[in-house]
XYZ file of C-alpha atoms in Angstrom:
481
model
C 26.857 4.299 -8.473
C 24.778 7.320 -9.675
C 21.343 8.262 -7.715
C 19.225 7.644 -10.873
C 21.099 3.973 -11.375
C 20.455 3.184 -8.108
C 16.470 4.636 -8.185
C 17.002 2.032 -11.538
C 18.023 -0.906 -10.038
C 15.849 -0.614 -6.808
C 12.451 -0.683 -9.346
C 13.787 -3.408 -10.847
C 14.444 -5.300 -7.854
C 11.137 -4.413 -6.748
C 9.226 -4.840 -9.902
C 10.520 -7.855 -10.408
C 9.648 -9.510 -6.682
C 6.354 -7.365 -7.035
C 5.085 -8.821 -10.364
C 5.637 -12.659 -8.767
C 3.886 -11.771 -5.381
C 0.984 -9.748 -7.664
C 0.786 -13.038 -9.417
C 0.972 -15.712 -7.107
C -1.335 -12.748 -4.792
C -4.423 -13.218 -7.498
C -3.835 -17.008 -7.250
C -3.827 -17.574 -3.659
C -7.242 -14.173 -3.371
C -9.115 -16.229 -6.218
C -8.383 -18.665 -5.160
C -9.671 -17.901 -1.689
C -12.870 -16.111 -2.467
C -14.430 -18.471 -4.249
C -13.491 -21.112 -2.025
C -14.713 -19.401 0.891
C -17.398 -17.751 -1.273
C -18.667 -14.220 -0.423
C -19.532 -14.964 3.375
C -16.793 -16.599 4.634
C -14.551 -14.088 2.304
C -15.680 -10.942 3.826
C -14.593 -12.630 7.633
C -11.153 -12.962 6.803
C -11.563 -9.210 5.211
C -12.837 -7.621 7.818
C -10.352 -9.371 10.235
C -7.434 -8.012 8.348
C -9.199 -4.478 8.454
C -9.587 -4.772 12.242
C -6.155 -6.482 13.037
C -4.587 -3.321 10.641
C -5.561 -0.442 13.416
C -4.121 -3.082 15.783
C -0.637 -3.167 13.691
C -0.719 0.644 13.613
C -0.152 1.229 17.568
C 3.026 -1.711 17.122
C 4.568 0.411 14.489
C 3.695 3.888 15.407
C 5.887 5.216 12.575
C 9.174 4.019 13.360
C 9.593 2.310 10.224
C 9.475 5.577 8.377
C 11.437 7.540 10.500
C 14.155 4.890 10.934
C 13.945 5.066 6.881
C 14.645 8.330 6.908
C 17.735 8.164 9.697
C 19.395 5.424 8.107
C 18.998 6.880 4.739
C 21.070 9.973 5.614
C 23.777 8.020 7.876
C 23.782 4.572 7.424
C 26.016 4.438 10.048
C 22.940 4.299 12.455
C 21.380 0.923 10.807
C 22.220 -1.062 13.739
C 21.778 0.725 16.594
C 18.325 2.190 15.254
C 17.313 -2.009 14.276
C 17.903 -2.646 17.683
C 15.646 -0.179 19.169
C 13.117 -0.195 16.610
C 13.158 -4.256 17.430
C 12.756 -4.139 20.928
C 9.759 -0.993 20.871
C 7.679 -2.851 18.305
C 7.724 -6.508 20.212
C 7.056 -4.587 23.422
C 4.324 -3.109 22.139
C 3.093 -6.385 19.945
C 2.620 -8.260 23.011
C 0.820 -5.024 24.982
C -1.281 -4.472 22.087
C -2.303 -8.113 20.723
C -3.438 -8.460 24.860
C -5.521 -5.696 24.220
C -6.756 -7.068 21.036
C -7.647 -10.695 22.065
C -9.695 -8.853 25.075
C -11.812 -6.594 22.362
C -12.294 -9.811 20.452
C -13.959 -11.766 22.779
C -16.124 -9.331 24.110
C -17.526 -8.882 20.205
C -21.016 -9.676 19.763
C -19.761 -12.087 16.632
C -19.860 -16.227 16.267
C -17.452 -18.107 18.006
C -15.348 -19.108 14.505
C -15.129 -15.289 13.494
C -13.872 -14.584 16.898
C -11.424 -17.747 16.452
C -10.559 -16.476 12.632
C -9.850 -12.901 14.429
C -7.790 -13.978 17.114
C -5.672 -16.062 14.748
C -5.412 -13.502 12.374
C -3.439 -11.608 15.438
C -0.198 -13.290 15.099
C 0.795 -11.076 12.465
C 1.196 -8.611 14.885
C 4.078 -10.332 16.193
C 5.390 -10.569 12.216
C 5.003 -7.063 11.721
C 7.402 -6.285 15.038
C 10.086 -8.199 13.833
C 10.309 -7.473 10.294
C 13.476 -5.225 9.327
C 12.514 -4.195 5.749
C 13.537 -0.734 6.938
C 16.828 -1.335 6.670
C 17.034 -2.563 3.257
C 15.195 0.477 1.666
C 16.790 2.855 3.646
C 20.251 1.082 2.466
C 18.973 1.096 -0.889
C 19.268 -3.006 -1.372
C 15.730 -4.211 -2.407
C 16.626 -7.766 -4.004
C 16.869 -8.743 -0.172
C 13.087 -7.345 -0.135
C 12.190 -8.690 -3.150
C 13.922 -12.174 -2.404
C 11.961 -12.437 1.123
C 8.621 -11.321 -0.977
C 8.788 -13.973 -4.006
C 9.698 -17.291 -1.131
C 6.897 -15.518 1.172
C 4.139 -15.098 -1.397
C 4.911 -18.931 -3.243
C 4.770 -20.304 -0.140
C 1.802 -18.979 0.786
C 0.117 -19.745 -2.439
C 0.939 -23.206 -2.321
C -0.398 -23.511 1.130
C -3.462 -22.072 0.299
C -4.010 -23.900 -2.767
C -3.310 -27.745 -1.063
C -5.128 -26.665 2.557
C -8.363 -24.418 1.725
C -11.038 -26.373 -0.130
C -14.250 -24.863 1.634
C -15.927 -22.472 3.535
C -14.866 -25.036 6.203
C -11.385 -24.373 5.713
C -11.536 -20.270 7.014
C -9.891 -20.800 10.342
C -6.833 -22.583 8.009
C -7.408 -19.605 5.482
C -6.501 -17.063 7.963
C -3.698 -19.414 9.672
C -1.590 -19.513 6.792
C -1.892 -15.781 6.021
C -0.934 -15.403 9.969
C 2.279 -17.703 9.806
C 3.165 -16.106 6.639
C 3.997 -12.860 8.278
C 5.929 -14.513 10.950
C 7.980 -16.435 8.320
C 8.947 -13.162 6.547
C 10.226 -11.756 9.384
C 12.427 -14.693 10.794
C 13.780 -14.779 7.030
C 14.476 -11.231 7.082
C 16.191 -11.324 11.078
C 18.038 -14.218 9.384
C 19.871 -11.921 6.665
C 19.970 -9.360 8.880
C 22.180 -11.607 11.081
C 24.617 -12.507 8.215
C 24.486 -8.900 6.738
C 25.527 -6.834 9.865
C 25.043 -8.888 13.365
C 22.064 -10.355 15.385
C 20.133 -7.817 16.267
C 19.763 -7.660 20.416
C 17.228 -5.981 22.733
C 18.245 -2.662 23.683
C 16.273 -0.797 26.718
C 17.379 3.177 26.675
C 14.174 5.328 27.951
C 16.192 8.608 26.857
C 16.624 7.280 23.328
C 13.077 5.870 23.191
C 11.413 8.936 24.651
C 13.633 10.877 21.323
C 12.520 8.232 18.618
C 8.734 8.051 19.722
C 8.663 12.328 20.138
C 9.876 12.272 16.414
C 7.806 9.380 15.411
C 4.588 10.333 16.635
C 3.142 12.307 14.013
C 4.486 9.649 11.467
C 2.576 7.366 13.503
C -0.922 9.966 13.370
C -0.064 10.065 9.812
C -0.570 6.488 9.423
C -3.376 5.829 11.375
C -5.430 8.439 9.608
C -4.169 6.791 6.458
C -5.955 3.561 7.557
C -9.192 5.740 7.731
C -8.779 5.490 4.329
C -8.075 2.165 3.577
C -9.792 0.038 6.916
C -12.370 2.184 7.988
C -15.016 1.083 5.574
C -14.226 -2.346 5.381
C -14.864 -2.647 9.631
C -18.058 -0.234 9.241
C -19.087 -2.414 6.568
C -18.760 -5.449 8.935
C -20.929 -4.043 11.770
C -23.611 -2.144 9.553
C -23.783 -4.324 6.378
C -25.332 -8.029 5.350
C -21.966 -9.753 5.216
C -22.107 -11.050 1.804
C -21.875 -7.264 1.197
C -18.729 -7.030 2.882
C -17.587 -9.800 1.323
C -18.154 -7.942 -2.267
C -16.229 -5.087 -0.886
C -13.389 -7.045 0.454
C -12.861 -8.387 -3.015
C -12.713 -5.195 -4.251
C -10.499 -3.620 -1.560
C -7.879 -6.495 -3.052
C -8.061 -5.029 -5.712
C -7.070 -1.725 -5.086
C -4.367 -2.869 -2.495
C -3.004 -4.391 -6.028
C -3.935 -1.677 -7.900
C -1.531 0.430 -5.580
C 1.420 -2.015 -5.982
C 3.653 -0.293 -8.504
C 2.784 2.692 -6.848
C 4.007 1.679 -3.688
C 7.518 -0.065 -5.734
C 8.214 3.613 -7.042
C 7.419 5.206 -3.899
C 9.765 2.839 -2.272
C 12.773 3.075 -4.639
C 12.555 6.903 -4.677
C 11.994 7.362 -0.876
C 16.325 7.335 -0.001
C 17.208 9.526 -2.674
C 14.291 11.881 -1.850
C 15.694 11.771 1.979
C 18.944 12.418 1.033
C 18.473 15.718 -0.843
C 16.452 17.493 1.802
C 18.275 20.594 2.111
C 19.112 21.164 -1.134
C 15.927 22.562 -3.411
C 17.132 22.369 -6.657
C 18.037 18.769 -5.750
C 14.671 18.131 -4.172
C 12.676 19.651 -7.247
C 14.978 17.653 -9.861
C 14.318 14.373 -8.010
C 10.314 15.313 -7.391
C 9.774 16.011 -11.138
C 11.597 12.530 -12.376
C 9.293 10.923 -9.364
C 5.996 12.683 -10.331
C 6.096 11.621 -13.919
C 6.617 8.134 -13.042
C 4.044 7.580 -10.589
C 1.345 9.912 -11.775
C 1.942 7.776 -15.419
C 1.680 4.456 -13.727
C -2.012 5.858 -12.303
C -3.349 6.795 -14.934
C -3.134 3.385 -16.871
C -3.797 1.743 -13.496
C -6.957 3.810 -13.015
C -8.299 3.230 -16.203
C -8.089 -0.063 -16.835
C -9.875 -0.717 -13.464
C -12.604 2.093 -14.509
C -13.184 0.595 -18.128
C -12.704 -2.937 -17.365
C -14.083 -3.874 -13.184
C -16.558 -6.701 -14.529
C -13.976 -8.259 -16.400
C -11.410 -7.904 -13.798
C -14.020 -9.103 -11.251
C -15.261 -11.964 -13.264
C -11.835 -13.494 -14.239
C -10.501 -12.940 -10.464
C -13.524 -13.595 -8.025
C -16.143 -15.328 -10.481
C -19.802 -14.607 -11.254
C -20.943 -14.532 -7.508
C -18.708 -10.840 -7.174
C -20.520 -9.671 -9.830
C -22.815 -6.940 -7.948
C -19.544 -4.966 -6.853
C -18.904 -3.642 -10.164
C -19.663 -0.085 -9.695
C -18.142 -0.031 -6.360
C -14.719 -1.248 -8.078
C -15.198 1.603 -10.884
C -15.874 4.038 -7.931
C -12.419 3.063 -6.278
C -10.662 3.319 -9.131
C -11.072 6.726 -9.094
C -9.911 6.826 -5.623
C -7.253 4.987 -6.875
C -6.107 8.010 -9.424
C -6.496 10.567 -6.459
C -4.069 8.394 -4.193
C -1.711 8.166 -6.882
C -1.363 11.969 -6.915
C -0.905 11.780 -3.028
C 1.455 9.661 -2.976
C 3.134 12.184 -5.343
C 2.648 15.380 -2.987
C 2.502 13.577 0.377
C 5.054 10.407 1.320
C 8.005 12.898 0.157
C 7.079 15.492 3.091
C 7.684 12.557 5.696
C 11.225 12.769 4.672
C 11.558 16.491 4.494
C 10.609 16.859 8.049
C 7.093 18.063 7.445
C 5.409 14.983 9.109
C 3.681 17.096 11.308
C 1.827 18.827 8.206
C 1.280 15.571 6.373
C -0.210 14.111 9.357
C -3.042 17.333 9.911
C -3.518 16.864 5.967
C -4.329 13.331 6.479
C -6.048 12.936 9.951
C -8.949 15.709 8.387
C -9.422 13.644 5.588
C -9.264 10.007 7.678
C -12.211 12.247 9.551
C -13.953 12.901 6.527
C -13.954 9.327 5.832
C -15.451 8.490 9.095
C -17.918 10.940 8.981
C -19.640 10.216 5.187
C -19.138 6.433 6.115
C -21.284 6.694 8.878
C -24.382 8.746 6.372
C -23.578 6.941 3.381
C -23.393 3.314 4.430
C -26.738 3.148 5.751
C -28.361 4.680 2.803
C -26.311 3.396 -0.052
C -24.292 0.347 1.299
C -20.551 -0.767 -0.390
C -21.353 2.432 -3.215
C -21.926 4.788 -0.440
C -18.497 3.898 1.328
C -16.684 4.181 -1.688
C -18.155 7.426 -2.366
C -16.963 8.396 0.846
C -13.311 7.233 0.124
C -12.947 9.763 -2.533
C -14.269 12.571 -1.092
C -11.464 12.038 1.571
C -8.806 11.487 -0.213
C -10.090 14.638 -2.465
C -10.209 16.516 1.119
C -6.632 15.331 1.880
C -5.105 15.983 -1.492
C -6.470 19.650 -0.764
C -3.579 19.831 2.070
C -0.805 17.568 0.504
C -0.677 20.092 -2.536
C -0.348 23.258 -0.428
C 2.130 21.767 1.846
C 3.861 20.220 -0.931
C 4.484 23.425 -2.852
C 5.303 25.450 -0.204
C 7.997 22.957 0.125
C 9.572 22.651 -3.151
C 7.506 26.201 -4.826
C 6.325 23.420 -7.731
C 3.182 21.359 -8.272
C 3.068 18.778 -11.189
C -0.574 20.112 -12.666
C 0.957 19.445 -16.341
C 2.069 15.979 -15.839
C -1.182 15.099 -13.966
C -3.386 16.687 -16.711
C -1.447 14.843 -19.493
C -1.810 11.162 -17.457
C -5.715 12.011 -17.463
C -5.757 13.131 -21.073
C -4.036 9.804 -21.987
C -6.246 7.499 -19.974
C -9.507 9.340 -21.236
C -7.938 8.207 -24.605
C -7.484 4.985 -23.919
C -10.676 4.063 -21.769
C -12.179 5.453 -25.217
C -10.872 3.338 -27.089
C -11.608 0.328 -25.310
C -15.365 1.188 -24.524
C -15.416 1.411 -28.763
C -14.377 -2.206 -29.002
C -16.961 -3.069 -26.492
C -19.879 -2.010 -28.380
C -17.944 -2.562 -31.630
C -17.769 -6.842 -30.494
C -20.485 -6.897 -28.042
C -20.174 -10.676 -27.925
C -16.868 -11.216 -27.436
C -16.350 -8.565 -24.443
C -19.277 -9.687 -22.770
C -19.664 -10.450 -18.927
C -20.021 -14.038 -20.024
C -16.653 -13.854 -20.873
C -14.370 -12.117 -18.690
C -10.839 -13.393 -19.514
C -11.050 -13.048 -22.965
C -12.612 -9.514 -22.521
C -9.697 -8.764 -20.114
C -7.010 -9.758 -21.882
C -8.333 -8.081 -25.351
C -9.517 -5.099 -24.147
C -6.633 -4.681 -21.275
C -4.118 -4.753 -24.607
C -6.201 -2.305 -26.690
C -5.777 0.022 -23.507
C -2.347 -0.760 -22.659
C -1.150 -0.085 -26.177
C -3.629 3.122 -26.752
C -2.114 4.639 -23.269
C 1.440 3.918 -24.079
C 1.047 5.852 -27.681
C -0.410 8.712 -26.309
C 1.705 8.718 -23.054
C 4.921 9.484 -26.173
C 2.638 11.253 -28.266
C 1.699 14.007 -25.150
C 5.001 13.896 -23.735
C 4.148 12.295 -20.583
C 6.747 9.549 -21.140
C 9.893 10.486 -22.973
C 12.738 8.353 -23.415
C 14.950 11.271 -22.451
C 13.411 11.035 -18.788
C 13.548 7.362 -18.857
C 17.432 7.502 -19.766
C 18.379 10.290 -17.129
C 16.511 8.086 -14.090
C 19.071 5.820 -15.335
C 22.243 7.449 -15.393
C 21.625 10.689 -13.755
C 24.583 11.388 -11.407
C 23.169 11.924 -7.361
């Protein structure tokens, strides 16, 4: 099978599990937040923020760099499983100890410390779960499979258990189980695909996978600067119906990111595989760049043109004041779009040490304009503060990345922006043109109307500017590896 078929496929895969786990997702958030309403909502968000530094120090970047292995000799899959396995539950157990401890000494009510420490057995989840192999082996319907059961399941549990604020401890106990579900599911295949994984203790080979790892691992923890930091700020320095406004809107740009993250994934192997070759790696990068970057643009302006809709139909009327801080991250959203375009790919080409300085200064910027802005400006000033970082970073992605490859993709980006200017145009003229019928009052029907006038305006100029040509489409198909 040819590179681009297999890039193909793996989207599809992907897509496919992504757009049932985005839909059943909005179900089972809705479906939370206003059952929880805005207090009891922003608990359970700030939890996850917290528990997510937690989850860094069990993963410290082995994931990606057993990706990356595996990807160029899949011969490796089981031995690296096995250590990757036994690091990560050593280290789930060390760190959720160490967790608990921090928890109880928090100057919080005794069911947020209860909702915190059950939150924690997802560390345990993330330890065991083997997704690695499966994108490094290029063979996403096993993710996607393990995502659509997961995120039904979850759903349904959500909808029958969680009624009322009452119900947050059960809220965050289904979430928690979840994780460990998806990762016995995924040991289960493993099993059946290759063999049952066993606990392997080699100090030589662990000392060589964490000295490799390491700056993944820095890499990722100033990534969650980005996307953690202000949500835990929030929850020490804000009222915390405030942070349960900017939870809500966090979900939404953790969705906003999903087909992002599906391309990202799909492309990662072949990107791995033709490091060393520059004409390869520039080929690959340009059929990449135009995919994501057009995917963010749409993405970014629907959530720009439409956030009280979107807010309205997902969270209700009480979410209502976080409007401009959802506009605000939409731009964000654009931004990480464009690192994801210049960045991830340097993990794979052996420049983690580069993408992690890139990222750590702008994780630090984050920190730093959280700490001014939040006091003075609240959820606004913390979303301000997320794009100036990941501004700061994309500073460093694009010099590393074109010193890399010797190409940046300034065309395709400017033509992505043209077309969602277009289209955000477009719709903000049927808003004043039918002022009653795309009215707060009304968000679905002002969502689903004006999301099709944009949809349809961004797709005609994305053919009309060249930014999506069927000629592209066709070679990610069938171009040979």
């Amino acid at each position: 099978m040819t590179a681009g078929r297999r890039i193909f496929l793996n989207i599809r895969a992907l897509g496919l599990a992504r757009v049932a786990t985005l839909l059943s997702g909005l179900i089972t958030t809705a479906w939370t937040a206003r059952a929880l309403g805005p207090d009891g909502f922003g608990v359970l968000g700030f939890g996850t923020s917290m528990l997510a530094y937690a989850a860094l120090f069990v993963n410290l970047g082995l994931s990606t760099y057993a990706v990356r292995e595996i990807a160029r000799d899949r011969e490796k899959a089981t031995d690296l499983a096995d250590h990757v396995l036994t690091l990560r539950t050593l280290l789930a157990l060390l760190v959720g100890g160490l967790y608990a401890l921090f928890v109880l000494q928090l100057d919080k009510t005794a069911l947020v410390k209860a909702v915190l420490l059950v939150q924690a057995i997802q560390l345990l989840g993330n330890a065991l779960l083997l997704d690695f192999v499966y994108q490094a082996t290029e063979r996403m319907s096993v993710i996607a499979v393990r995502e659509i059961g997961t995120s039904l399941g979850n759903m349904v549990a959500v909808l029958a258990l969680v009624r009322g604020p009452d119900d947050l401890a059960i809220a965050a106990g289904i979430t928690a189980i979840s994780f460990v579900i998806n990762a016995a599911l995924m040991l289960a295949r493993f099993s059946r695909d290759f063999r049952m994984p066993r606990p392997r203790v080699d100090l030589a080979k662990w000392r060589e996978i964490l000295r490799t790892s390491a700056p993944m691992a820095v890499s990722v923890f100033a990534w969650a600067l980005f996307s953690h930091l202000d949500l835990v700020m929030l929850g020490f320095m804000a009222p915390q119906t405030e942070v349960g406004w900017y939870a809500a809107v966090t979900k939404l740009l953790v969705l906003s990111l999903t087909a992002g993250n599906i391309i990202l994934s799909a492309f990662m192997p072949q990107l791995a595989a033709a490091y060393g070759d520059r004409e390869a790696m520039r080929a690959r990068m340009r059929d990449y760049a135009a995919t994501i970057l057009s995917i963010g643009g749409l993405i970014a302006a629907g959530g720009l043109t439409l956030a009280p809709a979107i807010l309205g139909t997902v969270f209700g009327p009480a979410y209502a004041p976080a409007a401009d801080t959802l506009r605000l991250l939409m731009i964000a959203v654009a931004i990480v779009h464009i690192n994801l375009t210049m960045g991830n790919p340097l993990l794979v080409w052996h420049r983690q040490t580069g993408y992690m300085t890139a990222i750590l200064v702008g994780g630090l910027t984050n920190a730093a304009l959280n700490l001014v802005l939040i006091p003075r400006y609240g959820i606004e000033g913390s979303a301000a503060a997320t794009i100036v970082a990941e501004l700061t970073a994309m500073t460093g992605l694009a010099w590393l990345h074109r010193r890399a490859v010797g190409q940046l993709y300034i065309g395709i980006a400017a033509r992505a922006a043209l077309c969602a200017v277009l289209a955000m145009g477009a719709t903000m003229g049927l808003t004043h043109a039918l002022p009653d019928l795309m009215a707060p009052a009304h968000p679905l029907p002002a969502l689903l109307i004006g999301g099709s006038v944009l949809v349809a305006v961004y797709a005609l100029a994305a053919l009309a500017t060249g930014l999506v040509r069927p000629s592209r489409l066709r070679r990610l198909i069938v171009a040979a590896a």
